[in-house]
């Protein structure tokens, strides 16, 4: 998987990709991350990357030319235009913006399948609309709030996509069970000690009965999702047994171990 990140602040990425899972994925040759300073592509002696908005108003707007030249240097002149012309995406060009589609696990899976992703980080009041018009294949927001720049959003996307690259996680079960993977929140986790300040680990997890543990985890995932994100249950694919448990939970009953 290759990520190309366009930013005015390359230094912000120092450190964040130098530890833990992303670092291991880079070291293992599974992931490449190239950080491109948009300023390097700005024409003129002063390498200006922003300007005042047409129509007036406060703040500055990132100019289209440096971003266009950066994209063309990274992807070739033809590819960005071809993608827009044909609608066939070969390399997603993602413009980070609070006005974009909300990033999700499904989107992370979609991006991973392309094998390459370009992320454009905005700053100031945002980016000249022609970047979206001429180049961006996706406009993505990481949440309904406003950050000062797209860098943290790019980091979040890189991390979420990297986890999905085959071979990056030692245990691929984590990907299947993670919250949002199947439109359910994940069950709770416990580790030693079995009791801390009176709070005990549920008995079933100590039982060694793997079938029963799996059933308990599924029920807890359904319970959490119902309590915290009932909207997700609408689109989750549920078995008949799941539905029985959900109905029981909705009635305020604690489903029996058998769940019937
Ligand atoms: N004036 C813009 C608006 O209201 O939509 C906000 C600009 S914001 C201060 C500067 C940059 O931060 C944006 O261009 C974008 O790249 C990034 N950004 C801010 N919030 C974001 C979010 N929730 N998701 C993704 N990127 C975000």
mmCIF file of C-alpha atoms in Angstrom, residues 11 15 18 36 39 44 127-128 143 148 168 179 234 240:
data_model
loop_
_atom_site.group_PDB
_atom_site.id
_atom_site.type_symbol
_atom_site.label_atom_id
_atom_site.label_comp_id
_atom_site.label_asym_id
_atom_site.label_seq_id
_atom_site.Cartn_x
_atom_site.Cartn_y
_atom_site.Cartn_z
ATOM 1 C CA UNK A 11 7.127 18.164 9.991
ATOM 2 C CA UNK A 15 7.081 10.791 14.909
ATOM 3 C CA UNK A 18 7.847 6.229 13.314
ATOM 4 C CA UNK A 36 5.255 15.912 -0.209
ATOM 5 C CA UNK A 39 5.476 24.520 -1.200
ATOM 6 C CA UNK A 44 7.919 31.725 -8.427
ATOM 7 C CA UNK A 127 -8.512 24.842 -0.689
ATOM 8 C CA UNK A 128 -9.468 26.532 -3.983
ATOM 9 C CA UNK A 143 -15.943 14.021 11.805
ATOM 10 C CA UNK A 148 -6.955 23.633 11.688
ATOM 11 C CA UNK A 168 0.207 -5.837 8.908
ATOM 12 C CA UNK A 179 -15.877 -2.209 16.076
ATOM 13 C CA UNK A 234 -30.365 -1.007 11.269
ATOM 14 C CA UNK A 240 -32.032 -15.167 13.725
#
